[in-house]
Short mmCIF file of C-alpha atoms in Angstrom, two decimals:
data_model
loop_
_atom_site.label_atom_id
_atom_site.label_comp_id
_atom_site.label_asym_id
_atom_site.label_seq_id
_atom_site.Cartn_x
_atom_site.Cartn_y
_atom_site.Cartn_z
CA MET B 29 -116.48 0.96 -44.84
CA ILE B 30 -120.28 0.60 -45.08
CA GLU B 31 -121.60 -2.69 -46.86
CA HIS B 32 -124.27 -2.11 -49.33
CA SER B 33 -126.32 -4.82 -51.07
CA ASP B 34 -129.45 -4.83 -53.25
CA ARG B 35 -131.82 -7.52 -54.78
CA THR B 36 -135.37 -8.11 -55.76
CA PHE B 37 -137.83 -10.10 -53.66
CA ASN B 38 -141.51 -11.15 -53.94
CA GLY B 39 -144.24 -9.05 -52.15
CA ALA B 40 -147.91 -9.87 -51.98
CA GLY B 41 -149.08 -11.53 -55.17
CA ASP B 42 -145.58 -12.39 -56.34
CA VAL B 43 -145.31 -8.46 -57.33
CA PRO B 44 -141.30 -8.02 -57.42
CA LEU B 45 -139.92 -5.38 -55.10
CA TYR B 46 -136.79 -3.72 -55.06
CA TYR B 47 -134.70 -4.08 -51.71
CA GLN B 48 -131.47 -2.64 -50.56
CA ALA B 49 -129.55 -2.18 -47.27
CA TRP B 50 -126.63 -0.51 -45.78
CA TRP B 51 -124.63 -2.30 -42.86
CA PRO B 52 -121.93 -0.94 -40.59
CA ALA B 53 -118.51 -2.19 -40.93
CA GLY B 54 -118.35 -2.93 -37.19
CA PRO B 55 -120.76 -4.23 -34.36
CA VAL B 56 -124.61 -3.57 -35.11
CA ARG B 57 -126.55 -1.82 -32.55
CA GLY B 58 -129.94 -2.24 -34.39
CA VAL B 59 -131.77 -2.13 -37.59
CA VAL B 60 -133.96 0.51 -39.33
CA ALA B 61 -136.46 -0.44 -41.68
CA LEU B 62 -137.41 2.24 -44.00
CA VAL B 63 -140.68 2.58 -45.69
CA HIS B 64 -140.57 5.61 -48.23
CA GLY B 65 -143.09 8.11 -49.16
CA VAL B 66 -145.69 8.25 -52.14
CA LEU B 67 -144.33 8.65 -55.77
CA GLU B 68 -140.79 8.58 -54.68
CA HIS B 69 -138.15 5.55 -53.74
CA SER B 70 -135.82 4.23 -51.37
CA ASP B 71 -132.70 6.16 -53.07
CA ARG B 72 -134.07 9.36 -51.74
CA TYR B 73 -132.87 9.09 -48.05
CA PRO B 74 -128.85 9.62 -48.44
CA ALA B 75 -128.67 11.33 -44.97
CA LEU B 76 -130.03 8.28 -43.39
CA ALA B 77 -127.78 6.05 -45.41
CA ARG B 78 -124.81 7.93 -44.32
CA HIS B 79 -125.40 8.72 -40.66
CA LEU B 80 -127.09 5.46 -39.33
CA PRO B 81 -124.39 3.08 -40.47
CA ALA B 82 -121.65 5.44 -39.30
CA GLN B 83 -123.25 5.12 -35.79
CA GLY B 84 -123.69 1.15 -35.68
CA TYR B 85 -127.39 1.08 -37.14
CA ALA B 86 -128.13 -1.03 -40.27
CA LEU B 87 -130.63 0.54 -42.72
CA ALA B 88 -132.67 -1.43 -44.99
CA ALA B 89 -135.27 -0.16 -47.53
CA PHE B 90 -137.53 -1.20 -50.31
CA ASP B 91 -139.42 0.48 -53.14
CA LEU B 92 -143.19 0.23 -52.57
CA ARG B 93 -145.20 -1.47 -55.29
CA GLY B 94 -145.73 0.93 -58.04
CA HIS B 95 -142.73 2.93 -57.10
CA GLY B 96 -139.05 3.33 -58.00
CA ARG B 97 -137.56 0.02 -59.42
CA SER B 98 -140.51 -2.31 -58.03
CA GLY B 99 -143.14 -3.92 -60.00
CA GLY B 100 -146.80 -2.74 -60.04
CA LEU B 101 -148.95 0.05 -61.95
CA ARG B 102 -147.39 3.21 -61.15
CA GLY B 103 -148.90 5.23 -58.17
CA HIS B 104 -151.47 2.52 -57.92
CA VAL B 105 -152.40 -0.12 -55.08
CA PRO B 106 -155.46 -2.37 -55.64
CA ARG B 107 -156.12 -2.46 -51.96
CA TRP B 108 -154.55 -1.15 -48.95
CA GLN B 109 -153.75 -4.31 -47.37
CA ALA B 110 -151.22 -5.06 -49.91
CA TYR B 111 -148.80 -2.55 -48.49
CA GLY B 112 -149.00 -4.26 -45.15
CA GLU B 113 -148.47 -7.61 -46.65
CA ASP B 114 -145.44 -6.27 -48.66
CA LEU B 115 -143.98 -4.72 -45.62
CA ALA B 116 -144.15 -8.19 -43.89
CA CYS B 117 -142.24 -9.76 -46.70
CA PHE B 118 -139.67 -6.90 -46.68
CA LEU B 119 -139.07 -7.43 -42.88
CA ALA B 120 -138.64 -11.16 -43.64
CA GLU B 121 -135.84 -10.06 -46.05
CA VAL B 122 -134.45 -7.86 -43.35
CA ALA B 123 -134.30 -10.72 -40.85
CA THR B 124 -132.48 -12.83 -43.25
CA ASP B 125 -129.76 -10.18 -43.71
CA ALA B 126 -129.61 -9.53 -39.90
CA GLY B 127 -128.84 -13.32 -39.39
CA GLY B 128 -125.56 -12.89 -41.15
CA HIS B 129 -124.46 -9.71 -38.92
CA ASP B 130 -123.12 -10.21 -35.35
CA ARG B 131 -126.05 -11.59 -33.53
CA PRO B 132 -129.56 -12.54 -33.85
CA GLY B 133 -132.49 -10.59 -31.95
CA LEU B 134 -131.14 -7.10 -33.10
CA PRO B 135 -133.45 -4.38 -32.05
CA ARG B 136 -135.74 -3.51 -35.24
CA PHE B 137 -137.27 -0.01 -35.72
CA LEU B 138 -139.55 0.80 -38.46
CA TYR B 139 -139.22 4.28 -40.18
CA GLY B 140 -141.98 5.67 -42.38
CA HIS B 141 -142.10 8.87 -43.95
CA SER B 142 -145.32 10.30 -45.46
CA LEU B 143 -147.24 7.49 -47.00
CA GLY B 144 -144.70 5.15 -45.35
CA SER B 145 -145.66 6.47 -42.08
CA LEU B 146 -149.37 5.44 -42.54
CA ILE B 147 -148.14 2.09 -43.59
CA VAL B 148 -145.82 1.59 -40.53
CA LEU B 149 -148.56 3.10 -38.04
CA ASP B 150 -151.08 0.57 -39.59
CA TYR B 151 -148.44 -2.25 -39.18
CA VAL B 152 -147.75 -1.62 -35.46
CA LEU B 153 -151.16 -1.16 -34.70
CA ALA B 154 -152.04 -4.59 -36.07
CA ARG B 155 -148.53 -6.15 -34.82
CA PRO B 156 -147.51 -4.57 -31.61
CA GLY B 157 -144.59 -6.72 -31.17
CA ALA B 158 -143.19 -6.12 -34.92
CA ALA B 159 -140.47 -3.46 -33.82
CA SER B 160 -138.84 -1.94 -30.76
CA GLY B 161 -140.05 1.44 -31.93
CA ALA B 162 -141.23 3.60 -35.06
CA ILE B 163 -140.06 6.88 -36.38
CA ILE B 164 -142.91 8.57 -38.14
CA SER B 165 -142.00 11.44 -40.39
CA GLY B 166 -144.29 13.75 -42.28
CA VAL B 167 -147.45 11.95 -41.40
CA PRO B 168 -150.37 12.92 -43.60
CA LEU B 169 -153.16 12.72 -41.11
CA ASP B 170 -154.20 16.40 -41.95
CA THR B 171 -153.92 17.25 -45.60
CA PRO B 172 -155.23 20.41 -47.26
CA GLY B 173 -158.26 19.77 -49.79
CA ILE B 174 -158.30 16.12 -49.24
CA SER B 175 -159.95 15.37 -45.97
CA SER B 176 -163.43 16.58 -46.53
CA PRO B 177 -166.24 14.11 -46.71
CA LEU B 178 -167.23 15.49 -50.08
CA VAL B 179 -163.73 14.57 -51.40
CA ARG B 180 -163.76 11.08 -49.93
CA ARG B 181 -166.96 10.32 -51.42
CA MET B 182 -165.97 11.42 -54.74
CA ALA B 183 -162.86 9.27 -54.58
CA ILE B 184 -164.81 6.01 -53.65
CA LEU B 185 -167.13 6.62 -56.46
CA LEU B 186 -164.26 7.16 -59.02
CA SER B 187 -162.39 4.09 -57.45
CA ARG B 188 -165.30 1.73 -58.24
CA VAL B 189 -166.00 3.08 -61.93
CA THR B 190 -162.45 3.65 -62.79
CA PRO B 191 -159.80 2.44 -60.32
CA ARG B 192 -156.78 2.99 -62.32
CA LEU B 193 -157.37 6.52 -63.53
CA ARG B 194 -154.25 8.57 -62.60
CA LEU B 195 -154.46 12.19 -61.57
CA PRO B 196 -151.75 14.77 -60.33
CA LEU B 197 -150.96 14.47 -56.56
CA GLY B 198 -149.44 18.09 -56.34
CA ASN B 199 -145.94 17.13 -54.86
CA GLU B 200 -143.88 19.62 -56.29
CA PRO B 201 -140.24 19.59 -55.55
CA ALA B 202 -140.85 23.27 -53.89
CA HIS B 203 -142.98 21.33 -51.40
CA LEU B 204 -140.46 19.11 -50.51
CA THR B 205 -137.24 20.90 -49.38
CA ARG B 206 -135.84 24.40 -49.17
CA ASP B 207 -132.48 23.11 -50.52
CA PRO B 208 -132.11 24.47 -54.11
CA GLU B 209 -129.88 21.36 -54.98
CA GLY B 210 -132.50 18.99 -53.44
CA ARG B 211 -135.19 20.46 -55.73
CA GLN B 212 -133.02 20.13 -58.78
CA ALA B 213 -132.21 16.53 -57.94
CA THR B 214 -135.75 15.78 -57.55
CA GLU B 215 -136.73 17.48 -60.91
CA ALA B 216 -134.07 15.34 -62.62
CA ASP B 217 -135.06 12.06 -60.94
CA PRO B 218 -136.48 9.82 -63.80
CA LEU B 219 -138.09 7.54 -60.86
CA PHE B 220 -139.88 10.47 -59.22
CA GLN B 221 -143.56 10.57 -59.98
CA ARG B 222 -146.63 12.93 -59.68
CA ARG B 223 -149.54 11.06 -60.50
CA THR B 224 -151.53 8.36 -58.24
CA SER B 225 -154.35 6.37 -59.06
CA VAL B 226 -158.01 7.12 -57.69
CA ARG B 227 -158.02 3.84 -56.26
CA TRP B 228 -154.69 4.59 -54.28
CA GLY B 229 -156.57 7.83 -53.19
CA ALA B 230 -159.70 6.21 -51.92
CA GLU B 231 -157.90 3.49 -50.19
CA THR B 232 -155.31 6.00 -48.64
CA MET B 233 -158.12 8.35 -47.25
CA ALA B 234 -159.99 4.98 -45.60
CA ALA B 235 -156.74 4.21 -43.95
CA VAL B 236 -156.12 7.62 -42.66
CA ALA B 237 -159.48 7.49 -40.91
CA ARG B 238 -158.72 4.10 -39.53
CA ILE B 239 -155.39 5.07 -38.15
CA GLU B 240 -156.77 8.37 -36.64
CA ALA B 241 -159.49 6.40 -34.83
CA ALA B 242 -157.06 3.79 -33.42
CA ALA B 243 -153.93 5.90 -32.72
CA GLY B 244 -154.56 5.74 -28.95
CA ARG B 245 -153.77 2.01 -29.04
CA VAL B 246 -150.18 2.39 -30.36
CA GLN B 247 -148.00 0.46 -27.96
CA VAL B 248 -144.57 1.20 -29.24
CA PRO B 249 -142.67 4.36 -28.70
CA LEU B 250 -142.75 6.70 -31.50
CA LEU B 251 -140.36 9.46 -32.64
CA ILE B 252 -142.56 11.90 -34.76
CA LEU B 253 -140.76 14.20 -37.00
CA HIS B 254 -142.32 17.13 -38.89
CA GLY B 255 -141.70 20.28 -40.90
CA GLU B 256 -143.55 23.21 -39.34
CA ALA B 257 -144.19 24.62 -42.75
CA ASP B 258 -145.11 21.45 -44.62
CA PRO B 259 -147.78 22.31 -47.07
CA LEU B 260 -148.72 18.72 -48.22
CA SER B 261 -148.96 17.14 -44.55
CA LEU B 262 -149.90 19.87 -42.05
CA VAL B 263 -148.08 19.76 -38.74
CA ALA B 264 -151.51 19.65 -36.92
CA GLY B 265 -151.71 15.99 -37.68
CA SER B 266 -148.58 15.13 -35.81
CA ARG B 267 -149.26 17.25 -33.04
CA ARG B 268 -152.63 15.39 -32.65
CA LEU B 269 -150.86 12.22 -33.07
CA TYR B 270 -148.57 12.88 -30.21
CA ARG B 271 -151.18 13.62 -27.89
CA GLN B 272 -152.94 10.56 -28.73
CA VAL B 273 -149.93 8.03 -28.39
CA ALA B 274 -149.43 7.10 -24.66
CA ALA B 275 -146.55 4.75 -25.29
CA PRO B 276 -143.51 5.70 -23.11
CA GLY B 277 -140.77 7.20 -24.90
CA THR B 278 -142.91 8.86 -27.73
CA THR B 279 -141.43 11.96 -28.84
CA LEU B 280 -142.31 14.97 -31.14
CA HIS B 281 -139.63 17.18 -33.07
CA ILE B 282 -141.03 20.10 -35.12
CA TYR B 283 -138.62 21.87 -37.57
CA PRO B 284 -139.21 25.61 -37.87
CA GLY B 285 -139.50 26.59 -41.46
CA GLY B 286 -139.28 22.93 -42.47
CA LEU B 287 -141.09 21.68 -45.62
CA HIS B 288 -142.16 18.09 -46.21
CA GLU B 289 -139.01 16.00 -46.18
CA PRO B 290 -137.17 16.76 -42.88
CA HIS B 291 -134.51 14.46 -43.79
CA ASN B 292 -133.77 16.26 -47.13
CA ASP B 293 -134.45 19.88 -45.92
CA LEU B 294 -131.83 22.44 -44.58
CA GLN B 295 -132.22 21.28 -41.00
CA ARG B 296 -131.25 17.54 -42.06
CA GLU B 297 -128.39 17.29 -39.79
CA THR B 298 -130.31 18.39 -36.77
CA VAL B 299 -132.96 15.68 -37.82
CA MET B 300 -130.20 12.95 -37.99
CA ALA B 301 -128.94 14.13 -34.51
CA ASP B 302 -132.51 13.60 -33.17
CA VAL B 303 -133.04 10.43 -34.84
CA LEU B 304 -129.77 8.94 -33.38
CA ALA B 305 -130.27 10.41 -29.84
CA TRP B 306 -133.70 8.51 -29.86
CA LEU B 307 -132.29 5.25 -31.14
CA ALA B 308 -129.55 5.34 -28.67
CA GLU B 309 -132.00 5.73 -25.75
CA ARG B 310 -133.96 2.76 -27.29
CA THR B 311 -130.89 0.63 -27.58
CA GLY B 312 -129.05 1.43 -24.57
CA ALA B 313 -126.18 2.94 -26.72
CA ASN B 314 -125.72 5.74 -24.45
CA ASP B 315 -124.98 3.50 -21.61
CA ARG B 316 -122.07 1.82 -23.31
CA GLN B 317 -120.41 4.99 -24.05
#
């Protein structure tokens, strides 16, 4: 039986952050630390919570500040660095959990989707030894209508004048998955949001530019996942990231017809198989079978 636990911990500036984890009943091969996407939360990854523990991998996740059951102004971040500081606090919680399961020093992998993928990439660039590898899903390096210099200048100006002004992001359920049940669940989800602050927009666009410039320095292997028809984060960004990263073991999977959430779309079983195969290569699980 999978062991599930949840609690609250303090992030940067003592903002309360919601944490949950799923641990295998048997031996643990590794730990996957999940950072979710913008305006959603950590409950929206049921395929991961089901498949990873079943194959011996723990899954730990938290709700970003301003998201889900965590504290903070909804859809807002005062400064981009707060995300990395919160992630460091989260990983300390994961290490505490890992100390009570089987053995210390379990391989640790970061899994970031959308906004979470930017946070993870920024984190491994700053701390190359923080993880054994990273899974990068739906990375928003190429976003329609947002990447132009004019939009960036407007966002910076508004961020200075009225940083907490919240505007629609355009993350409609029809953009996330082709699964009708998944779309209905998103529509009915009281924790799903549709607005971000202009400060969040300015900070995130600046982070994208920094990550793009530094991507060639990524030292850990990446598993890059992207829906080919993703209308929010264009697949060209993932293709570009794959060409830039030279770390051995870096792999790219593009899912034909897939939208923004590969883990919730119609091909999710294929996605889970790809994730598990990549983790098995990194942990030597195939050698023990």
